[in-house]
Each structure stands twice: as structure tokens, then as C-alpha cells.
Short mmCIF file of C-alpha atoms in Angstrom, two decimals:
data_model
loop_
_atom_site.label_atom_id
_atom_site.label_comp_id
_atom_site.label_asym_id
_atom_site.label_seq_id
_atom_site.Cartn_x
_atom_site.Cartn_y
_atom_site.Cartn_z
CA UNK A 1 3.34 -14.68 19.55
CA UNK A 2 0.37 -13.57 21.79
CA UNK A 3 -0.22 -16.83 24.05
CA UNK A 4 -4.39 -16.23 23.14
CA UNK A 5 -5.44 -19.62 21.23
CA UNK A 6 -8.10 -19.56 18.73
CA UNK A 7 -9.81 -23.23 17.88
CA UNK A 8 -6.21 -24.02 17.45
CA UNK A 9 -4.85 -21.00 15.71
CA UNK A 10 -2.45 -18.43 17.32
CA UNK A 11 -4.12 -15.22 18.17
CA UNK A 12 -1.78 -12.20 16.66
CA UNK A 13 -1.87 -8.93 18.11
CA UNK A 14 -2.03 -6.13 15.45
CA UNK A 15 -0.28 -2.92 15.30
CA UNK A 16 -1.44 0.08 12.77
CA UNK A 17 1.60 2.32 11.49
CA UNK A 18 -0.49 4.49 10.05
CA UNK A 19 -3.73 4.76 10.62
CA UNK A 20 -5.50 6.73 6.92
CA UNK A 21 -7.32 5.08 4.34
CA UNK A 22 -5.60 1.69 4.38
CA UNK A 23 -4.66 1.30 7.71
CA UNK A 24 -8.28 2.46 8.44
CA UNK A 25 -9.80 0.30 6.30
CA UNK A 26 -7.72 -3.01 6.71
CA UNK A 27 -7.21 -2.21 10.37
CA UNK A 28 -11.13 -1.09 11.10
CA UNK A 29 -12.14 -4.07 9.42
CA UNK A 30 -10.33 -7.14 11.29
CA UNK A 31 -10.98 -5.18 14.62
CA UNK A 32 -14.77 -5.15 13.52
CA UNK A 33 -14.07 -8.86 13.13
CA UNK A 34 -12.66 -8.73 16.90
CA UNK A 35 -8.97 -9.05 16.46
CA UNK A 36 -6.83 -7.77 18.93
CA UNK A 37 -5.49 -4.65 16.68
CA UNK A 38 -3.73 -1.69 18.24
CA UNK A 39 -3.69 1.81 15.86
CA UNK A 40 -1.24 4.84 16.11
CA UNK A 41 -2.68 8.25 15.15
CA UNK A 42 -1.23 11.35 15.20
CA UNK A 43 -3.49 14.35 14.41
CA UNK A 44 -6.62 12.09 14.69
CA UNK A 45 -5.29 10.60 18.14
CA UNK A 46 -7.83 12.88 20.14
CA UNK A 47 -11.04 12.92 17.71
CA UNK A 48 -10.86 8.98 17.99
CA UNK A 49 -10.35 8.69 21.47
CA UNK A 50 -13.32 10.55 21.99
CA UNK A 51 -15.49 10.06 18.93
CA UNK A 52 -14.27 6.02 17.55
CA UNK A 53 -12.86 5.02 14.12
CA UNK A 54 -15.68 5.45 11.39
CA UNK A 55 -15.41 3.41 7.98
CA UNK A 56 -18.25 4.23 5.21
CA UNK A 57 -17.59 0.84 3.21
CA UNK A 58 -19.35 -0.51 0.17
CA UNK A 59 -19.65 -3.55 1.74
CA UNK A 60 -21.37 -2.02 4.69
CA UNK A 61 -20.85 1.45 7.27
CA UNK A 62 -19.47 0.67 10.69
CA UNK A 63 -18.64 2.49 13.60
CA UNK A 64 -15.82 1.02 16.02
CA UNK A 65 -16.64 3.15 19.44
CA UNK A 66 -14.19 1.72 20.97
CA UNK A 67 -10.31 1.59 19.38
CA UNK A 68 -7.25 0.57 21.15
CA UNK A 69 -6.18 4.43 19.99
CA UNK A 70 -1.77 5.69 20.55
CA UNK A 71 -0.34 8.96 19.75
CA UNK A 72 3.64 7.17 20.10
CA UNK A 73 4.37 3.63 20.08
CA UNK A 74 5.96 3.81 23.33
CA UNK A 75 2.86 3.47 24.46
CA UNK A 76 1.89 0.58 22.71
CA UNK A 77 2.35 -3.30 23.52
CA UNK A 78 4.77 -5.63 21.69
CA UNK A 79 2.60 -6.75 18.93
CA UNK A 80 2.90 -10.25 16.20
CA UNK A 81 2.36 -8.41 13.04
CA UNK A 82 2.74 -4.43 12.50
CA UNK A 83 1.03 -3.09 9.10
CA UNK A 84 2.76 -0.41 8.10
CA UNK A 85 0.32 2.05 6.17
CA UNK A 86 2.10 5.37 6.16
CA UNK A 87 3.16 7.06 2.52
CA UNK A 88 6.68 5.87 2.15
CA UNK A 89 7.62 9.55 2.03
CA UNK A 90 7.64 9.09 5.92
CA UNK A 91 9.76 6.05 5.94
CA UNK A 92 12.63 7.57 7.44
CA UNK A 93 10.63 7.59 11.08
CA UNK A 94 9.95 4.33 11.18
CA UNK A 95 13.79 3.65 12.61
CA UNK A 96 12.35 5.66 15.91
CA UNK A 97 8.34 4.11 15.61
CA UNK A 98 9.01 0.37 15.24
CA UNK A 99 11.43 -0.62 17.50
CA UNK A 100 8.66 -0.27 20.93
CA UNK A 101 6.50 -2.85 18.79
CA UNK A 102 9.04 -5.40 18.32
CA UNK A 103 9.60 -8.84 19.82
CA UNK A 104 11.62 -11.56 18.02
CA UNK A 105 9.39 -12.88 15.67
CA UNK A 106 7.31 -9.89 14.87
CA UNK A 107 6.15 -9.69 11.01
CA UNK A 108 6.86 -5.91 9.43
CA UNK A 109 4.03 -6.30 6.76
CA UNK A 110 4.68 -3.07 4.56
CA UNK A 111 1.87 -1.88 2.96
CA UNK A 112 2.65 0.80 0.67
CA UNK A 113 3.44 1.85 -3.22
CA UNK A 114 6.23 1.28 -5.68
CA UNK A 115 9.29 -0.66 -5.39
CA UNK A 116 12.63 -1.00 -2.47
CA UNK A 117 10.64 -0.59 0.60
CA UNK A 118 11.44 -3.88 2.16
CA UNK A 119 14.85 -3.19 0.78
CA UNK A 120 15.58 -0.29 2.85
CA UNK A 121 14.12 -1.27 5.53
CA UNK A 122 15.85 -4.14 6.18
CA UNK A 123 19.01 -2.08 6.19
CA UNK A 124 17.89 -0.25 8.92
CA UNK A 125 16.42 -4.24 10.77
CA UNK A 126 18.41 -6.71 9.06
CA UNK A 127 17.05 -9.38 11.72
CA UNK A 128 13.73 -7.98 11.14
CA UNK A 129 11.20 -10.10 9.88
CA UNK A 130 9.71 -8.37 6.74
CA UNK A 131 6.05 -9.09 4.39
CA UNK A 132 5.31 -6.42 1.40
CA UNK A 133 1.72 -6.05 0.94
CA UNK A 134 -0.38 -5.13 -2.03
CA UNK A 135 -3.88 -3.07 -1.55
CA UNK A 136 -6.10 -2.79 -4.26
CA UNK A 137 -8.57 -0.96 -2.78
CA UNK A 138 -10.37 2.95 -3.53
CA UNK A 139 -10.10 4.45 -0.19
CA UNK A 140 -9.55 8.14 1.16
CA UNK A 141 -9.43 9.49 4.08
CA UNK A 142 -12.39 12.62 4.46
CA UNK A 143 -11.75 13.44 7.67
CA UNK A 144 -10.19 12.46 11.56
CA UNK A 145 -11.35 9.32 11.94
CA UNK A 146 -13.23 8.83 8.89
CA UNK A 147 -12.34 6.43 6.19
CA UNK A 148 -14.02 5.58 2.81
CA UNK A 149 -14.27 2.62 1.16
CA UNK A 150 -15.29 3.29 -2.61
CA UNK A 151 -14.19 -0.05 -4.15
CA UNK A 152 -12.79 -2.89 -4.41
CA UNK A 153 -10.44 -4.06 -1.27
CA UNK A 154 -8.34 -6.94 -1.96
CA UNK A 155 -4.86 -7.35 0.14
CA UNK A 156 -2.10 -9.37 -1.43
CA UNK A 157 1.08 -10.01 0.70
CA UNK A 158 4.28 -11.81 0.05
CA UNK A 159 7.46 -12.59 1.95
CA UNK A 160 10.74 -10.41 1.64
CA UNK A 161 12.72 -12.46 4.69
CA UNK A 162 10.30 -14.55 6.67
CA UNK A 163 11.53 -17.17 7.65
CA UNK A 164 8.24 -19.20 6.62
CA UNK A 165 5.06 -18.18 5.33
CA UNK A 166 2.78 -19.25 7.96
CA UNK A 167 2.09 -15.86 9.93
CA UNK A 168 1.23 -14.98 6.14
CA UNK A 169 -0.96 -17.20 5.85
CA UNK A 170 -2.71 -16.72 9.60
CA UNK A 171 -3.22 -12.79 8.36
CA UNK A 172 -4.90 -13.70 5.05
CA UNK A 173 -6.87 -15.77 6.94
CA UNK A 174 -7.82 -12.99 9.83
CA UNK A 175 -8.66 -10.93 7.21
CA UNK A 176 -11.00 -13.43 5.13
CA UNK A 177 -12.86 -13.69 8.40
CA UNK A 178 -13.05 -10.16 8.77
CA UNK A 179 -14.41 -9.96 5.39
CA UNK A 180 -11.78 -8.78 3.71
CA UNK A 181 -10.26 -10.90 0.40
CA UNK A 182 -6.61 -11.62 1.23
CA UNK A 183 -3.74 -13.91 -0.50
CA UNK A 184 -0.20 -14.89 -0.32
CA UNK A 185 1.45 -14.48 -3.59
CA UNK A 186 5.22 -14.66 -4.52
CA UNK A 187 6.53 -10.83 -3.62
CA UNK A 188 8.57 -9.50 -6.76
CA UNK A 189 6.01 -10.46 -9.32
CA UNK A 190 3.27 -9.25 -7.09
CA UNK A 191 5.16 -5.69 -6.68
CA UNK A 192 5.40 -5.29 -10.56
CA UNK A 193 2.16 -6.37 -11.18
CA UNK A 194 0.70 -3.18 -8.82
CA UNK A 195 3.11 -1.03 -10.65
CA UNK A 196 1.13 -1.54 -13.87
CA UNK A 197 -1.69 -0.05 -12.29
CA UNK A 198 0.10 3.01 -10.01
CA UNK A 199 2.38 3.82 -12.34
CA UNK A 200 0.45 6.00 -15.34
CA UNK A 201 -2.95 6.81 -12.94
CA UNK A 202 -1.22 7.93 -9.79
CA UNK A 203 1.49 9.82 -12.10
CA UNK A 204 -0.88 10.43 -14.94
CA UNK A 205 -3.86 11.84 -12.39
CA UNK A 206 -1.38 14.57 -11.51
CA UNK A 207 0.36 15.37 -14.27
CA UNK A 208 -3.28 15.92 -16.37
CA UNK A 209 -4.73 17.33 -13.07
CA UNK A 210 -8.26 14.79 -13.50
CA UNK A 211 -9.30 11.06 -12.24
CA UNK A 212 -9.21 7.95 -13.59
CA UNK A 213 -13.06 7.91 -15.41
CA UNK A 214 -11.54 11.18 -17.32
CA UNK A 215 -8.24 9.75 -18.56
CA UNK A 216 -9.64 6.37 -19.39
CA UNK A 217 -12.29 8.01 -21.59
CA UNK A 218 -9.73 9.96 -23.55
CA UNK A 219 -8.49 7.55 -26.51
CA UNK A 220 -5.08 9.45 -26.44
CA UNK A 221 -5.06 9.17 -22.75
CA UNK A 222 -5.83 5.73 -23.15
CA UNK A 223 -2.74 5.36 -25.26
CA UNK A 224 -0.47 6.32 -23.48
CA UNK A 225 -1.14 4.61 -20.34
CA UNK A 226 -1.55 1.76 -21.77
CA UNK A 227 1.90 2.26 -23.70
CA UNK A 228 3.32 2.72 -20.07
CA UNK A 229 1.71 -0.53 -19.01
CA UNK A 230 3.65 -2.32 -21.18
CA UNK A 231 7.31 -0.12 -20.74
CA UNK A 232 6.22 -1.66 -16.95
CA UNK A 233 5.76 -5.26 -17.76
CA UNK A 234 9.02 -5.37 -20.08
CA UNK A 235 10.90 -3.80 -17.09
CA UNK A 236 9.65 -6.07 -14.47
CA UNK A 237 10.26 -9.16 -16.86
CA UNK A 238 13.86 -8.07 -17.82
CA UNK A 239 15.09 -7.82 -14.40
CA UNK A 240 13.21 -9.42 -11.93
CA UNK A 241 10.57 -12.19 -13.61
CA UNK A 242 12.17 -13.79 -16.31
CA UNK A 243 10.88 -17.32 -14.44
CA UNK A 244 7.45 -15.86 -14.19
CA UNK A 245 6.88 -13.01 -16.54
CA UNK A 246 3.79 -10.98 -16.60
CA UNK A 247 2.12 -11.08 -20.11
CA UNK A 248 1.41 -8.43 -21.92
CA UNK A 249 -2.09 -9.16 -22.10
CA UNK A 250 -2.12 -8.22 -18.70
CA UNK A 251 -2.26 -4.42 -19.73
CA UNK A 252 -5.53 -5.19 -21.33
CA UNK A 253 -7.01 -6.58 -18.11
CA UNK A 254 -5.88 -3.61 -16.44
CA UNK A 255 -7.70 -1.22 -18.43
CA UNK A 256 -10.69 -3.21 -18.63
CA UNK A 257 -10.33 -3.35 -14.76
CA UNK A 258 -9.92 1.02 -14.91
CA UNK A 259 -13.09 1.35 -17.25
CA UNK A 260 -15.60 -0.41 -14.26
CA UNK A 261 -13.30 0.85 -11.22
CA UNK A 262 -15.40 4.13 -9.14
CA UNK A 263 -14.17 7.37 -10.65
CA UNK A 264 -10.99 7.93 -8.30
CA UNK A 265 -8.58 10.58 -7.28
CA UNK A 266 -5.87 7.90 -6.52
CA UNK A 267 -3.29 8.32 -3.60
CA UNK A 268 -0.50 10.32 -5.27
CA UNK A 269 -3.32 13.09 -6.80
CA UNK A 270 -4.53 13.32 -2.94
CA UNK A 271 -1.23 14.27 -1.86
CA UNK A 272 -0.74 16.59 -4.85
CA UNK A 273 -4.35 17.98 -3.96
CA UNK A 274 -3.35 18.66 -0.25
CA UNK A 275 0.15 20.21 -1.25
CA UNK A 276 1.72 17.35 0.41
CA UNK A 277 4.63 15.58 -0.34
CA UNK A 278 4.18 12.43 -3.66
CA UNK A 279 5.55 9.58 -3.51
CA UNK A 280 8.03 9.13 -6.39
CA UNK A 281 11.27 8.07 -4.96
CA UNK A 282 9.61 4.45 -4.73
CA UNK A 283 7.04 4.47 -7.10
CA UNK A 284 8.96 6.03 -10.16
CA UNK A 285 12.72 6.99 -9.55
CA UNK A 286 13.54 3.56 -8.30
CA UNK A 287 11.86 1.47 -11.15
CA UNK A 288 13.61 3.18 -13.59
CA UNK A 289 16.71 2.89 -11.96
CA UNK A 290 16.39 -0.35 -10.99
CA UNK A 291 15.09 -1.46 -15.14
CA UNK A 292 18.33 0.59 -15.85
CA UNK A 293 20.84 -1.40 -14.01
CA UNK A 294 19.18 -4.59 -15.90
CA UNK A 295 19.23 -3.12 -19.22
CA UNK A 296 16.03 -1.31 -19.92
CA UNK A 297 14.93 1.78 -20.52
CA UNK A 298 11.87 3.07 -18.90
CA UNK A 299 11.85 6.03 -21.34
CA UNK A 300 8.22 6.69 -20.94
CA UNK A 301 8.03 6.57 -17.25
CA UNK A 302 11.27 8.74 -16.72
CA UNK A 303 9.54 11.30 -18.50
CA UNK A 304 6.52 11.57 -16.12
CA UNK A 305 8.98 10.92 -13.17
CA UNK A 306 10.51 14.28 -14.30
CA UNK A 307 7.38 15.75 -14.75
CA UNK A 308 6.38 14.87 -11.68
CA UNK A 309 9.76 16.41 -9.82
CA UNK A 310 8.93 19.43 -11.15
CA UNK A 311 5.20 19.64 -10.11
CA UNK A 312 6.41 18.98 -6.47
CA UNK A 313 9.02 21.22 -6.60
CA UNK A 314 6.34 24.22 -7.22
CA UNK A 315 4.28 23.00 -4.36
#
């Protein structure tokens, strides 16, 4: 760990893997706070250098003039704890990006969508210390350098092989004093839990080309996300949370949640949007493979994963 002692505390030094609307966001705000945090951009990497990272925030606009700004991580210091924000579509790079960042006990703290990341990761690392992490947060990136923050903003993260959780707990706490609500909860449940959300609006978003506020004002829209909600929670309780299931109620809170949320193109209708790549190996093909091998069928869910196979392939 960095040898920098606050009241106490270890200081960690932060690396960005990916540096969009979360990374951005999560990043911009605990170096705001004054935390040692080090970003890699790519196509951005000049704009910042010269013009700072800008966040537009609900909870308040900042500039940060100054950014410890990298175009490889070569370049970049050793570092406690790397957030990895990047769309898992680019997961295969991360074999060439991490290993400059690494010292023995350094924290991978994936920060992405759907389900397996820390999984295949740790194929590649199997000594590597590895966090998921859960963002429920409306953010988009507008343009280089330029994050912004629409609503909400909470960070949930959870060990996958740490050895303890107390790094966890020194980043929830980093970000709570960066203004930013943060918790450790236990991984699997946490995953499944996001999954309720992602799985019909990302999918949904793009398959019925709209936002959220549209598709939750539609009562057959309404429907049939919600009927996905619960092929979700019946997965995740089959095969991974039989000692902590997720009740079904939980669907209901999750629509309530949708109805006050900021209309919102989420994540996977951005990519669609930009003719980029979607992320649906994690988010959809491996849920329903992974239900599958326990049992269950996620009919409803395959069917939009095939739906949305097709709309990328016409992209």
C-alpha cells in the first residue's frame, strides 16, 4: 500500500481503467475529495491534459483543472486499488493494461454490468486480488472530458477473492468522504440484484428503441419487464441465493424505483445509439446459461438476448 498515512488510515492510490461516465464520475469525485487517483484516457487523453476533467453533477458541477491524466498504463505508477470502468466488451485488453498497475496486494475492483467478470478475469490473474462493484448511478458521457451526473450515484462493492474485506471497506469509506454513498455487500446476491434492473431497461431500451419514462408508462411495457424481473429473481435464487434469496417483492421496488428515476437512455441504448458494440455476452448470454446449468429457464430473457444478437449484428 502507498506508505501516505491518513489520521491513521492507509492512503490508497487510485487507478481509472476507464475513464467515461463511471470512471468519470466515481473517479472525478474522490479526486475532488483529494485522493491520490490516477485516470487512463484514450481519445480524451489530450482534451484533458489541456482542458481538466469536467463533471455536471446533481449534487453540484465541478471542474478538476488539474488530473493525473495517461494515454497507456506504462506510464502510470503501481497503484492500491484499480477501478475498472470500461464496457466489458473490452475486457479482453485488460491482460496487456493491468499488469503496469500491479503490486502484490493491489485490489481489481470491477465495475461493470451483468454476470462472470470476476470469473474471467481471474483466469487470466488467478493471484490477483479481485472486488465486483455495483453503480447505480444515471451518467453519460457528452463529450471528451465531460461527464453527467443525472441521478442517483450509489456504489456497492463486494469481494470475489480478497483475502479480507478491509481495503473494501477503506474505499467505501474514501468515497463517503468524497460524497459519494458507498457499501460493502455480499457479491453474488448483490450481482443479481443489479440484474433485475439492467436486464429488461438496458435490453428493453434497445429492442423498443425509447427510455425508461416511455416504457414504464406503457402498462404492456410495464408487464413485461416486470415479468422479466421476476424470470431474474427465480434464476438468481435457484442457483446462486438459495441462503439469501431475493424476494419477489423486490420487482415492485424496482419499478417504483424506475417511475421517479430521470428519464434515461441507459448504457446498452448508448452503445446501440453510437453503433458501438452492447454488452450481452455478460449481461444476458451468461445469465441464461448460467440459470440453465442450475435448472432454470430464462425463457423470457433468451428471447430479448436473441433479439438483441440480431440488432447488433445489423449495426
Amino acid at each position: 500500500m502507498s506508505d501516505k498515512l491518513i489520521n491513521g488510515t492507509e492512503t490508497l492510490r487510485y487507478g481509472i481503467i476507464g475513464t467515461g461516465a463511471i470512471g468519470g464520475y466515481f473517479g472525478g469525485m474522490l479526486a475532488k475529495a483529494g485522493k491520490d487517483v490516477h485516470f487512463l484516457f484514450r481519445s480524451d487523453y489530450d482534451f484533458v491534459k489541456e482542458h481538466g476533467l469536467k463533471v455536471d453533477s446533481i449534487s453540484g458541477d465541478f471542474c478538476l483543472s488539474e488530473v493525473h491524466a495517461y494515454n497507456n498504463t506504462h506510464s502510470m505508477s503501481k497503484c492500491d486499488v484499480v477501478l475498472v470502468c470500461l464496457k466489458s466488451t473490452g475486457n479482453k485488453t485488460l491482460k496487456h493494461i493491468l499488469p503496469p498497475l500491479l503490486h502484490e496486494n493491489t485490489v481489481v475492483l470491477m465495475i461493470q454490468n451483468g454476470l462472470g467478470v470476476e470469473e474471467d478475469l481471474q483466469k487470466d490473474f488467478p493471484d490477483l486480488h479481485i472486488a465486483g462493484g455495483l453503480a447505480f448511478i444515471c451518467a453519460n458521457k457528452t463529450a471528451p472530458g465531460h461527464i453527467a451526473h443525472l441521478d442517483f450515484g450509489k456504489l456497492n462493492v463486494g469481494s470475489y477473492s480478497c483475502p479480507d474485506d478491509s481495503v473494501l471497506q477503506q474505499v467505501c469509506s474514501d468515497l463517503e468522504n468524497a460524497g459519494v454513498e458507498a457499501e460493502v455487500l455480499e457479491l453474488k446476491n448483490a450481482r443479481w440484484r443489479k440484474l433485475v434492473w439492467n436486464i429488461p431497461f438496458n435490453g428493453m431500451t434497445v429492442v423498443m428503441n425509447t427510455t425508461t419514462d416511455a416504457l414504464i408508462a406503457n402498462a404492456d411495457m410495464r408487464q413485461l419487464l416486470h415479468r422479466m424481473m421476476i424470470e431474474v429473481i427465480e434464476a438468481g435464487n435457484k442457483s446462486d441465493l438459495a441462503e439469501n434469496p431475493i424476494p419477489t417483492e423486490y420487482a415492485d421496488e424496482i419499478m417504483h424505483m424506475t417511475e421517479h428515476m430521470t428519464p434515461y437512455s441507459p448504457s446498452m441504448k448508448v452503445d446501440f445509439d453510437s453503433k458501438r458494440q452492447m454488452e450481452i455476452e455478460y449481461l444476458y448470454t451468461r445469465p441464461v446459461e448460467y440459470a440453465a446449468s442450475c435448472g432454470y429457464s430464462m425463457a423470457s430473457v433468451a428471447v430479448l438476448e436473441k433479439q438483441l444478437k440480431f440488432i447488433q449484428s445489423t449495426i
